[in-house]
Structures are given as C-alpha cells and as structure tokens.
Coordinates of C-alpha atoms in Angstrom, one line a residue:
X1479 CA -38.8 31.0 65.8
X1480 CA -40.4 27.5 67.8
X1481 CA -43.9 27.8 67.2
X1482 CA -43.7 29.9 64.1
X1483 CA -45.3 26.9 61.8
X1484 CA -42.2 26.3 59.4
X1485 CA -42.9 22.8 59.6
X1486 CA -46.3 22.6 58.7
X1487 CA -46.1 25.3 56.3
X1488 CA -43.3 24.3 54.6
X1489 CA -44.8 20.4 54.0
X1490 CA -48.2 22.4 52.7
X1491 CA -46.1 24.4 50.4
X1492 CA -43.8 21.5 49.1
X1493 CA -47.5 20.1 48.0
X1494 CA -48.7 23.2 46.3
X1495 CA -45.2 23.8 44.4
X1496 CA -44.5 20.2 43.5
X1497 CA -41.6 19.9 45.5
X1498 CA -40.1 17.5 48.5
X1499 CA -40.3 18.8 51.9
X1500 CA -37.2 18.3 53.7
X1501 CA -36.7 19.3 57.8
X1502 CA -32.9 20.1 58.5
X1503 CA -33.5 19.1 62.1
X1504 CA -34.4 15.6 60.9
X1505 CA -31.7 15.2 58.3
X1506 CA -29.0 16.3 61.1
X1507 CA -30.1 13.5 63.4
X1508 CA -30.5 11.0 60.4
X1509 CA -26.6 12.0 59.5
X1510 CA -25.6 11.7 62.7
X1511 CA -27.4 8.9 64.2
X1512 CA -27.8 10.9 67.2
X1513 CA -30.9 13.1 68.0
X1514 CA -30.0 16.9 68.5
X1515 CA -30.3 17.4 72.4
X1516 CA -27.8 14.5 73.1
X1517 CA -25.4 15.9 69.8
X1518 CA -25.7 19.3 72.0
X1519 CA -24.8 17.5 75.1
X1520 CA -21.6 15.7 74.3
X1521 CA -19.9 17.8 71.8
X1522 CA -21.3 21.2 72.0
X1523 CA -22.8 23.9 70.0
X1524 CA -20.0 24.9 67.6
X1525 CA -19.6 21.6 66.8
X1526 CA -23.4 21.0 65.8
X1527 CA -23.2 24.7 63.9
X1528 CA -20.4 23.2 62.0
X1529 CA -22.4 20.3 61.2
X1530 CA -25.7 21.6 60.3
X1531 CA -24.4 24.0 57.9
X1532 CA -22.3 21.2 56.1
X1533 CA -26.2 19.1 56.3
X1534 CA -28.0 22.2 54.7
X1535 CA -24.8 23.2 52.0
X1536 CA -25.6 19.6 50.6
X1537 CA -29.4 19.6 50.9
X1538 CA -29.2 23.0 49.0
X1539 CA -26.8 21.6 46.5
X1540 CA -29.0 19.0 45.4
X1541 CA -32.4 19.1 43.3
X1542 CA -35.0 22.1 44.1
X1543 CA -36.4 21.3 47.3
X1544 CA -38.6 22.8 50.3
X1545 CA -36.2 23.1 53.8
X1546 CA -37.5 23.8 56.9
X1547 CA -34.2 25.0 59.2
X1548 CA -33.9 24.7 62.8
X1549 CA -34.3 28.2 64.6
X1550 CA -30.6 28.7 65.1
X1551 CA -29.5 28.1 61.6
X1552 CA -30.4 31.0 59.9
X1553 CA -28.7 32.7 63.3
X1554 CA -25.0 31.3 62.5
X1555 CA -23.0 33.6 60.3
X1556 CA -21.6 31.0 58.2
X1557 CA -24.8 29.6 57.4
X1558 CA -26.8 32.3 56.2
X1559 CA -24.0 32.8 54.0
X1560 CA -23.7 29.4 52.3
X1561 CA -27.6 29.9 52.1
X1562 CA -27.1 33.3 50.4
X1563 CA -24.9 31.6 48.1
X1564 CA -26.6 28.6 47.5
X1565 CA -29.2 30.7 45.3
X1566 CA -32.3 29.4 47.6
X1567 CA -34.9 31.6 48.5
X1568 CA -35.3 32.2 52.3
X1569 CA -38.4 33.2 53.9
X1570 CA -38.5 34.2 57.6
X1571 CA -42.1 33.7 59.5
X1572 CA -42.6 36.4 61.2
X1573 CA -45.0 35.8 64.5
X1574 CA -45.8 38.3 67.4
X1575 CA -45.7 37.0 70.7
X1576 CA -48.9 35.8 71.4
X1577 CA -49.3 34.2 68.7
X1578 CA -45.9 32.0 69.7
X1579 CA -47.0 31.6 73.1
X1580 CA -50.0 29.9 72.0
X1581 CA -48.5 27.7 69.8
X1582 CA -45.8 26.3 72.4
X1583 CA -48.3 26.0 74.9
X1584 CA -47.5 22.0 75.7
X1585 CA -44.1 22.2 74.8
X1586 CA -42.5 22.5 78.4
X1587 CA -40.8 19.1 78.0
X1588 CA -38.9 20.4 74.9
X1589 CA -34.9 21.1 76.5
X1590 CA -35.6 24.9 75.5
X1591 CA -38.5 25.2 77.6
X1592 CA -37.6 23.0 80.5
X1593 CA -38.5 24.8 83.9
X1594 CA -38.3 28.1 81.9
X1595 CA -41.0 30.7 81.3
X1596 CA -41.5 30.6 77.6
X1597 CA -42.1 34.4 77.4
X1598 CA -38.6 34.9 78.8
X1599 CA -37.4 32.1 76.6
X1600 CA -39.0 33.6 73.2
X1601 CA -38.2 36.8 74.4
X1602 CA -34.6 36.1 74.7
X1603 CA -34.5 34.1 71.3
X1604 CA -36.2 37.2 69.8
X1605 CA -33.7 39.7 70.9
X1606 CA -31.0 37.6 69.4
X1607 CA -32.5 35.7 66.6
X1608 CA -34.1 38.8 64.8
X1609 CA -31.5 40.5 63.4
X1610 CA -30.1 37.9 61.5
X1611 CA -33.9 36.7 60.3
X1612 CA -34.4 40.3 59.2
X1613 CA -31.3 39.2 56.3
X1614 CA -34.0 36.9 54.7
X1615 CA -35.2 37.4 51.2
X1616 CA -38.7 37.2 52.5
X1617 CA -40.2 38.2 55.7
X1618 CA -44.2 37.0 55.9
X1619 CA -46.0 37.9 58.7
X1620 CA -48.3 35.2 60.2
X1621 CA -50.9 35.5 62.6
X1622 CA -53.6 32.9 64.1
X1623 CA -55.1 32.2 60.3
X1624 CA -55.2 29.1 59.0
X1625 CA -52.1 27.1 57.8
X1626 CA -53.3 27.0 54.5
X1627 CA -53.9 30.8 54.6
X1628 CA -50.5 31.5 55.5
X1629 CA -49.1 28.9 52.9
X1630 CA -51.0 30.8 49.8
X1631 CA -49.8 33.7 51.0
X1632 CA -46.0 32.7 51.2
X1633 CA -46.6 30.9 47.7
X1634 CA -47.8 34.5 46.2
X1635 CA -44.6 36.2 48.0
X1636 CA -42.1 33.6 46.2
X1637 CA -43.8 33.6 43.1
X1638 CA -44.2 37.4 43.3
X1639 CA -40.2 38.1 44.5
X1640 CA -37.6 39.4 42.0
X1641 CA -34.8 39.6 43.5
X1642 CA -32.6 42.9 43.2
X1643 CA -30.3 42.9 40.4
X1644 CA -26.7 42.6 41.6
X1645 CA -23.9 44.6 39.8
X1646 CA -20.2 43.9 41.2
X1647 CA -17.8 46.3 41.3
X1648 CA -14.4 44.5 40.9
X1649 CA -11.8 46.4 43.0
X1650 CA -10.2 43.1 44.7
X1651 CA -10.5 43.4 48.5
X1652 CA -12.5 46.7 48.0
X1653 CA -14.7 45.0 45.5
X1654 CA -18.5 45.7 46.9
X1655 CA -22.2 45.0 44.9
X1656 CA -24.7 47.6 43.2
X1657 CA -28.0 46.6 44.1
X1658 CA -30.9 47.5 42.3
X1659 CA -34.4 47.2 42.7
X1660 CA -37.6 48.2 44.1
X1661 CA -38.7 48.1 48.0
X1662 CA -34.6 48.0 49.2
X1663 CA -35.0 50.4 51.7
X1664 CA -37.1 48.9 53.7
X1665 CA -34.7 45.4 53.7
X1666 CA -31.8 48.0 54.0
X1667 CA -30.4 46.2 57.7
X1668 CA -30.2 42.8 56.0
X1669 CA -28.9 43.7 52.7
X1670 CA -26.0 45.8 54.6
X1671 CA -25.2 43.6 57.4
X1672 CA -23.3 40.7 55.5
X1673 CA -20.8 43.6 54.4
X1674 CA -20.4 45.8 57.2
X1675 CA -18.2 45.2 60.4
X1676 CA -20.9 45.9 62.7
X1677 CA -24.4 47.1 63.4
X1678 CA -24.2 50.7 64.2
X1679 CA -24.4 53.4 61.9
X1680 CA -24.6 57.4 61.2
X1681 CA -27.3 58.2 58.7
X1682 CA -26.3 61.7 56.6
X1683 CA -29.4 63.0 54.5
X1684 CA -30.8 66.3 53.6
X1685 CA -33.8 68.2 55.1
X1686 CA -35.7 67.3 51.9
X1687 CA -35.0 63.5 51.5
X1688 CA -35.5 63.2 55.0
X1689 CA -39.2 63.0 55.7
X1690 CA -39.6 61.3 52.5
X1691 CA -37.5 58.5 52.8
X1692 CA -35.9 58.2 56.4
X1693 CA -38.6 56.6 58.1
X1694 CA -38.7 53.6 55.9
X1695 CA -34.6 53.4 56.0
X1696 CA -34.8 53.5 59.8
X1697 CA -37.6 50.6 59.9
X1698 CA -35.4 48.2 58.1
X1699 CA -32.1 49.3 59.6
X1700 CA -33.8 48.8 62.7
X1701 CA -35.4 45.4 62.0
X1702 CA -31.7 43.9 61.6
X1703 CA -30.8 45.1 65.0
X1704 CA -28.6 48.1 63.9
X1705 CA -28.1 51.2 66.0
X1706 CA -28.4 54.8 64.6
X1707 CA -26.2 56.6 66.4
X1708 CA -27.2 60.2 64.7
X1709 CA -29.6 61.2 62.0
X1710 CA -27.7 64.1 60.5
X1711 CA -29.7 66.1 57.8
X1712 CA -27.7 69.1 55.9
X1713 CA -29.3 71.5 53.9
X1714 CA -30.5 70.5 50.6
X1715 CA -28.7 71.5 47.5
X1716 CA -24.6 71.9 45.9
X1717 CA -24.0 75.0 48.8
X1718 CA -23.8 72.0 51.5
X1719 CA -20.6 70.6 49.9
X1720 CA -18.6 72.9 51.6
X1721 CA -16.0 73.2 54.9
X1722 CA -18.4 73.9 57.3
X1723 CA -20.9 71.6 56.3
X1724 CA -18.2 68.9 56.4
X1725 CA -17.1 69.9 60.0
X1726 CA -20.4 70.1 61.7
X1727 CA -21.0 66.3 59.9
X1728 CA -17.8 65.2 61.7
X1729 CA -18.3 66.7 64.7
X1730 CA -22.1 65.4 65.5
X1731 CA -21.0 61.8 64.2
X1732 CA -18.0 61.5 66.2
X1733 CA -20.4 63.0 69.4
X1734 CA -22.4 60.7 68.5
X1735 CA -19.9 57.9 69.5
X1736 CA -19.0 56.8 66.2
X1737 CA -15.7 54.4 66.6
X1738 CA -13.8 52.9 63.0
X1739 CA -16.5 49.4 63.5
X1740 CA -19.6 52.6 62.7
X1741 CA -20.3 52.6 59.0
X1742 CA -21.4 56.0 57.6
X1743 CA -24.9 55.8 55.5
X1744 CA -25.5 58.2 52.8
X1745 CA -29.6 58.9 52.0
X1746 CA -29.8 61.4 49.3
X1747 CA -28.6 62.4 46.2
X1748 CA -25.1 63.3 45.2
X1749 CA -24.4 66.4 47.4
X1750 CA -25.1 63.9 50.3
X1751 CA -23.1 60.9 48.6
X1752 CA -19.9 63.1 48.0
X1753 CA -20.4 64.7 51.7
X1754 CA -21.0 62.1 53.5
X1755 CA -18.6 59.5 51.8
X1756 CA -16.1 62.0 52.1
X1757 CA -16.8 62.6 55.9
X1758 CA -16.4 58.5 55.6
X1759 CA -13.2 58.9 54.4
X1760 CA -11.5 61.3 56.9
X1761 CA -13.2 60.4 60.2
X1762 CA -11.1 58.1 62.1
X1763 CA -8.9 58.2 59.1
X1764 CA -11.7 56.3 57.4
X1765 CA -14.8 54.5 58.4
X1766 CA -16.7 52.0 56.1
X1767 CA -19.7 53.6 54.3
X1768 CA -22.8 52.8 52.5
X1769 CA -24.7 54.4 49.2
X1770 CA -28.5 54.8 49.0
X1771 CA -28.5 57.1 46.4
X1772 CA -32.4 58.4 46.3
X1773 CA -32.3 60.8 42.4
X1774 CA -31.5 59.4 39.4
X1775 CA -28.1 61.3 39.1
X1776 CA -26.9 59.6 42.0
X1777 CA -28.2 56.3 41.2
X1778 CA -26.6 55.9 37.7
X1779 CA -23.4 57.9 38.4
X1780 CA -22.3 59.8 41.6
X1781 CA -22.8 56.8 44.3
X1782 CA -20.5 54.8 41.8
X1783 CA -16.9 54.6 42.0
X1784 CA -15.8 56.0 45.4
X1785 CA -15.4 59.6 44.4
X1786 CA -16.2 61.6 47.4
X1787 CA -15.3 65.6 48.1
X1788 CA -16.6 68.9 48.7
X1789 CA -16.3 71.7 46.7
X1790 CA -14.2 75.7 47.1
X1791 CA -14.9 78.8 45.9
X1792 CA -12.3 78.2 42.9
X1793 CA -14.2 75.0 41.4
X1794 CA -15.8 71.9 42.1
X1795 CA -14.8 69.1 43.9
X1796 CA -11.4 70.3 44.6
X1797 CA -10.8 68.7 47.9
X1798 CA -11.9 64.9 48.2
X1799 CA -10.7 61.2 48.4
X1800 CA -11.2 58.3 47.0
X1801 CA -13.0 55.6 49.1
X1802 CA -15.2 53.0 48.0
X1803 CA -18.6 52.3 49.6
X1804 CA -19.1 48.7 50.6
X1805 CA -22.0 48.7 49.3
X1806 CA -24.8 50.8 47.1
X1807 CA -28.4 50.2 47.4
X1808 CA -30.5 52.0 44.6
X1809 CA -34.1 51.6 45.7
X1810 CA -36.1 52.9 42.2
X1811 CA -39.2 53.4 44.5
X1812 CA -37.4 56.8 45.6
X1813 CA -37.3 58.0 41.8
X1814 CA -40.6 58.4 42.3
X1815 CA -40.6 61.2 44.7
X1816 CA -38.2 63.3 43.0
X1817 CA -39.5 66.5 41.1
X1818 CA -39.2 66.5 37.7
X1819 CA -37.0 69.1 37.1
X1820 CA -34.6 66.9 39.4
X1821 CA -35.4 63.7 37.2
X1822 CA -34.8 65.5 34.2
X1823 CA -31.3 67.0 35.6
X1824 CA -30.5 63.3 36.4
X1825 CA -31.2 62.3 32.9
X1826 CA -28.3 64.2 31.3
X1827 CA -26.1 61.8 33.4
X1828 CA -28.0 58.8 31.4
X1829 CA -27.4 60.7 28.2
X1830 CA -23.5 61.0 28.4
X1831 CA -23.0 57.1 29.8
X1832 CA -25.2 56.6 26.2
X1833 CA -22.8 58.6 24.2
X1834 CA -19.7 57.1 25.7
X1835 CA -21.1 53.2 25.3
X1836 CA -22.4 53.4 21.8
X1837 CA -24.5 53.6 19.3
X1838 CA -26.9 51.0 20.9
X1839 CA -27.4 52.6 24.5
X1840 CA -27.6 56.3 22.6
X1841 CA -30.0 54.7 20.1
X1842 CA -32.4 53.5 23.2
X1843 CA -31.6 57.1 24.7
X1844 CA -32.8 58.8 21.7
X1845 CA -36.4 56.6 21.7
X1846 CA -36.4 56.2 25.8
X1847 CA -35.1 59.1 27.2
X1848 CA -38.6 61.9 26.9
X1849 CA -40.2 58.7 28.5
X1850 CA -38.1 58.2 31.2
X1851 CA -38.5 62.1 32.1
X1852 CA -42.0 61.7 32.4
X1853 CA -41.9 58.9 34.9
X1854 CA -41.6 55.2 32.6
X1855 CA -40.3 53.1 36.1
X1856 CA -39.3 50.7 33.3
X1857 CA -37.2 52.7 31.3
X1858 CA -35.7 54.3 34.8
X1859 CA -34.5 51.0 35.7
X1860 CA -32.8 50.1 32.1
X1861 CA -31.2 53.4 32.7
X1862 CA -29.9 52.5 35.8
X1863 CA -28.8 49.2 35.1
X1864 CA -27.1 50.0 31.8
X1865 CA -25.2 53.3 33.3
X1866 CA -24.2 51.6 36.4
X1867 CA -22.6 48.6 34.3
X1868 CA -20.6 51.0 32.2
X1869 CA -19.4 53.3 35.1
X1870 CA -18.7 49.7 37.5
X1871 CA -16.8 48.4 34.7
X1872 CA -14.7 51.7 33.9
X1873 CA -14.0 52.1 37.8
X1874 CA -12.5 48.6 37.9
X1875 CA -10.1 49.3 35.0
X1876 CA -9.0 52.7 35.9
X1877 CA -9.9 53.3 39.7
X1878 CA -8.3 56.3 40.7
X1879 CA -8.4 58.1 37.2
X1880 CA -4.8 57.2 36.7
X1881 CA -4.8 56.0 32.7
X1882 CA -2.6 57.8 30.7
X1883 CA -5.2 58.7 28.3
X1884 CA -9.1 57.5 28.6
X1885 CA -9.9 55.1 31.3
X1886 CA -11.9 56.9 34.2
X1887 CA -11.1 60.2 33.0
X1888 CA -13.8 59.7 29.7
X1889 CA -16.5 59.8 32.4
X1890 CA -16.0 63.5 32.6
X1891 CA -17.4 63.7 29.1
X1892 CA -19.8 67.5 29.6
X1893 CA -18.3 68.0 33.0
X1894 CA -15.2 70.8 31.7
X1895 CA -17.6 72.8 30.6
X1896 CA -20.4 71.5 33.1
X1897 CA -18.0 72.4 36.4
X1898 CA -17.4 76.3 34.8
X1899 CA -20.6 77.0 34.7
X1900 CA -21.5 75.4 38.0
X1901 CA -18.6 77.3 39.7
X1902 CA -19.8 80.4 38.1
X1903 CA -23.1 80.4 39.1
X1904 CA -22.4 80.1 42.7
X1905 CA -23.8 76.2 43.3
X1906 CA -27.0 78.0 45.3
X1907 CA -29.6 76.1 43.3
X1908 CA -30.6 78.1 40.5
X1909 CA -28.0 75.7 37.9
X1910 CA -28.5 71.8 39.1
X1911 CA -25.3 69.5 38.4
X1912 CA -27.1 67.8 35.6
X1913 CA -28.4 71.0 33.7
X1914 CA -24.8 71.9 33.5
X1915 CA -23.5 68.8 32.0
X1916 CA -26.7 68.7 29.6
X1917 CA -25.3 71.7 28.4
X1918 CA -21.4 70.5 28.6
X1919 CA -22.4 67.7 26.6
X1920 CA -23.5 70.2 23.9
X1921 CA -20.6 71.7 23.7
X1922 CA -18.2 68.3 24.1
X1923 CA -19.8 67.5 21.1
X1924 CA -19.9 71.0 19.1
X1925 CA -16.2 71.7 20.0
X1926 CA -15.4 67.9 18.6
X1927 CA -17.0 68.7 15.3
X1928 CA -15.0 72.3 15.3
X1929 CA -12.1 69.9 15.4
X1930 CA -13.0 67.5 13.1
X1931 CA -13.1 65.1 15.3
X1932 CA -16.7 63.9 14.9
X1933 CA -19.5 64.4 12.3
X1934 CA -21.1 68.1 11.8
X1935 CA -24.2 66.1 12.4
X1936 CA -23.4 65.1 15.9
X1937 CA -23.8 68.1 17.9
X1938 CA -27.3 68.8 16.8
X1939 CA -28.2 65.7 17.2
X1940 CA -27.1 65.5 20.9
X1941 CA -28.8 69.2 21.6
X1942 CA -32.0 68.1 20.1
X1943 CA -32.2 64.9 22.4
X1944 CA -31.6 67.2 25.3
X1945 CA -34.3 69.3 24.4
X1946 CA -36.6 66.9 23.6
X1947 CA -36.0 65.6 27.4
X1948 CA -36.4 69.3 28.7
X1949 CA -33.0 70.1 29.6
X1950 CA -31.4 73.0 28.7
X1951 CA -28.9 72.5 26.2
X1952 CA -26.9 75.2 25.5
X1953 CA -26.2 78.3 27.3
X1954 CA -28.2 80.8 26.0
X1955 CA -30.6 78.5 27.5
X1956 CA -29.7 79.2 31.1
X1957 CA -31.8 81.8 33.1
X1958 CA -28.5 84.3 33.5
X1959 CA -25.9 85.3 31.0
X1960 CA -22.1 83.9 31.6
X1961 CA -18.3 85.8 30.2
X1962 CA -16.8 83.5 27.9
X1963 CA -13.4 84.8 30.2
X1964 CA -14.7 83.9 32.9
X1965 CA -15.6 80.1 32.0
X1966 CA -12.4 80.0 31.0
X1967 CA -10.9 80.9 34.3
X1968 CA -12.7 78.4 35.3
X1969 CA -11.3 75.4 33.4
X1970 CA -8.0 76.6 34.0
X1971 CA -9.0 75.0 37.1
X1972 CA -10.2 72.1 36.8
X1973 CA -8.4 68.9 37.6
X1974 CA -7.7 67.8 34.0
X1975 CA -5.4 70.4 33.8
X1976 CA -1.9 69.7 33.2
X1977 CA 1.0 71.9 33.1
X1978 CA -1.8 74.6 32.5
X1979 CA -3.2 73.3 29.4
X1980 CA -6.9 72.9 29.0
X1981 CA -8.1 69.0 28.5
X1982 CA -11.5 68.0 27.0
X1983 CA -13.0 64.6 27.2
X1984 CA -14.4 64.9 23.4
X1985 CA -16.2 62.4 20.7
X1986 CA -15.6 61.3 17.5
X1987 CA -18.9 59.5 17.9
X1988 CA -21.2 57.7 20.5
X1989 CA -18.9 55.0 21.9
X1990 CA -16.0 56.8 20.8
X1991 CA -15.1 59.5 23.4
X1992 CA -11.4 60.7 24.0
X1993 CA -9.5 63.0 26.0
X1994 CA -7.6 65.7 24.0
X1995 CA -4.6 68.4 25.5
X1996 CA -4.0 71.3 23.8
X1997 CA -7.0 72.5 22.6
X1998 CA -6.8 76.3 21.6
X1999 CA -8.1 78.3 24.0
X2000 CA -9.2 81.0 21.2
X2001 CA -10.9 77.8 19.5
X2002 CA -13.0 77.5 23.2
X2003 CA -13.8 80.8 23.7
X2004 CA -15.2 81.3 20.4
X2005 CA -17.4 78.5 20.9
X2006 CA -18.4 79.7 24.3
X2007 CA -19.7 83.2 22.4
X2008 CA -20.9 81.5 19.8
X2009 CA -23.3 79.0 22.3
X2010 CA -24.6 82.3 24.1
X2011 CA -21.7 83.6 26.8
X2012 CA -20.5 87.0 26.1
X2013 CA -17.7 88.2 25.3

C-alpha cells in the first residue's frame, strides 16, 4: 500500500542480504522512457499492467534481487501468477490505516490523492487490494517502529520461512496439489484463491473440529476476501456418513445461496472429507471443493484421490462419486490436537502405505511408528509426505480404480476385512476406521501366508508392529465379539466382489501387493475363527 515503506524497507533489506535493490516502477519508467502517470494517460491501465508484468517477469528471471513492486502489481492476477511461478518469496508489508495516513501526509500532489480524501482513497485501495495481497508468502504487520526494526523482522521472517511441501496429483485438467506444512490454516484463503473460480465458500466440519480449527480457517479465508456463506458442523463420527446427514448438508448449502462458483471446504477428518466431497459432487451437478484434513488418517489417505461417499446399512462407502478436490491443505499443526486414539488409528493407514511401498518405507515404519504415535512432529511430517507421494502416484495412474489387476485397488490392502468389521460394529464409534484397517492388515498378511504367497514370518512382523504402536491387531483384541459368518456376509457386499466371488488385496512381501480372486471362503472363515471370531 502507499506509505507501507516498501522502498525504504526494501533498500535496507537488500543491504542486509548483500543483494541489489530494484524498484519496479523505476524500471518500467526507464524501459518506457515515460513517467508512469503519462503511460496511464496515453495508453490506459490494461496496457500498463501488461508491460508491468513483463518487466517484473524479466527482473525475477535474472540474478537474485530485492524487488519492490508497485502497489497495484500484486493485485493483477497474471502478475501474481508470474511471481509465484518465478520461485520468488513475496512479502506483504501490512499497515493499519492510522499508520498509512501519517505516512502519506504531504503526498496530496500524487495523482492518486489529488483533490481526494486520503482516508477514502486508502480505504478503497485496502478493500480492493488486501484480498490479493493475502496470497503473499509472508505477511508482516508493520507499526510505527523504526524502519530498521521492521527490516530486521522482515529478514528474520524470510530466513525462518519454509514453503509448504507441494506434491502434484497429475490428472490432466483435474490436476491439483497437496500442500503439507505448518501454519497453513491461517493462510488458507491465499492458498485457495489461485485455484478456485470465485471467493465464496461453504465450510463443512464437525462439532469436535469446529471449535479447535474453524476460527483460524475463518480468519485465513476472510483475510483473502472470501465470503463464507455457511459453516455447517455435523456430529462427529462415521454415523454422519449417511443420506440423512447428506441431505441436511445439501439443503443448508443451497439455502445459504451456494451457486456453481461456490466452493465447498471440508475441514476435518475422513468422515467430513467423504461427506463434504460427495455433497460437492452432487450439489448443482458439481461444485469445486477443497480438502483441509485435520487428522492423520485424512492427511495420509482419505483427502487425496477424489473418493467421496456415504455408507449404507449393508456396508461402507457403497454410494459415492469420484470428485477430485482443487487443492489439499494438510496443516501439520492440527495433529497436535488429536486424541491419542485417533492418532493411533490414523497410523494404520501409514503402516498400510509402508507395506505397499516396499522395504524402505516399511522398515521406516517399524523404526519410527511408535515415536510418530507418541507425537514426534518430524516423524508425522515424513509419514504424511511419503504416504501422499505414494497415493498421488497410484491415483494418477488409475484414477477411477479401473485397472484389471492391481492399480488403485491395491490401496484397499486390509480394507476388505476392515470394512466388514466396521459395518458389523454399526459405525457408532466403538471401532474406528483405522483400528479396523489395522486388524485388516494383520488378517491380509495372515491370509497371504496361508495361501503360500508370502513368508510365514510376515504376519507376525505386521501384527507385532501394530501392537507396538498401540493398535488392535487381531479380532480377539477388539472390545466385542464378531461372528465369522456375519463378517463373511459383509465381505460379500464389498465393492471389489466380482460375480459373487470374494476378492482381497494380499501380499507377497512389502512392496509386492496384488489382488486375489477365487479365495476359498472356507479358508477365510477358518482364518477369522483362528484370529478370534466366533463360529
């Protein structure tokens, strides 16, 4: 903004960093041979903005510099995109109105302030520009402190800044990025804005997550000029993934005025992501949506890949749609608020990815899984990144799970058993999805060994690791009893069943998963009984 001190701070910062300082406006005037006011008067703003973008792109393509842009440059979408694409770090010096008014005093001769009330001019510029400035990498609140103090804070912020890891999910025109890092909720609006058609959203969350994370998300959206049409909080737990809750979410979204340029933001765990994503898929025949996962399970698995849906009494996720998000924002700081049981349950999906990936990641899981569930932030970040890297590659090669063998179906390792256990439990929270998957991983490894497809040591290795991480690993570890016949009946309703034949994802070893058909039901029933199910 005028008066923010970008030139004086920029010069001081350049000296501290040992870099040249450039002012984009001066460079434009030199290139054009005309003052900016005359360029505007002769050719109009569109012509100026086009030239401004080309000059800034040229400067950023050269050696490192500290560059102060004109106040209107970052408000231009193409210039913002050019700055992002260059790899530059963008810094917004954010000043409050009283500070700006004092600093622009005496500038009444400037064309912007000529014969105008400076407060009205500044307020208009703030209203117009601040939503775009919020897309900057760093936002530095500026006060009436000395320029040296502000410069020091800017330098410290730049040196401490770590950009979020950005993993692409390559799906042609439906491609999107997964962002993984700390403090991303507060920047959510600036991160979402470049990939959404407008700045209107509906937020879907649950009653547990809302008080923990919704205020920060709300502030991040509002700073970037987003209008939040509705904030919809559903009851926590798998029971909310049903048609009654879906209908309620849809009616509240549409009653709030959602249109086809309104994005649905899913803030929460896997249940919220599946439910909100399915609502986005069917409302008005498809709305854009963004996944903001706040649980380990959602960050490593369910938020990526576009699978959305609800449950039926017959089984889990039997109704749904493939609907890819525009962006996934995984703020690692949200994991610190998870109850230990939820964190352990989420880890089951990490273990699954370790078994699918190969010995390197599986051995990492064996070495670091216990620390991860105990709260080790570095281990959690590594697990999220590696899990997303694996899943994004699988989804890119088989988006709709159409591969005849293998492909995306392999991500269901442990899930045929796990979904049967969940359905039989009634989705009431007595058995979490991750806990069911953990038991399912042990059963899948045991079935693989009985079929002679893997070493006899692998099931014990899997079960021992899950137990070391505090997860139930066998049916007998669960707090209630299950009938082997009832579980088999649930499995026959699984999505992978073909022509009535049971199909499982099994293992020949870590990194060697495969889909198996024609598995003898008697062998499965015998395994279930041996692992603790009742006859």
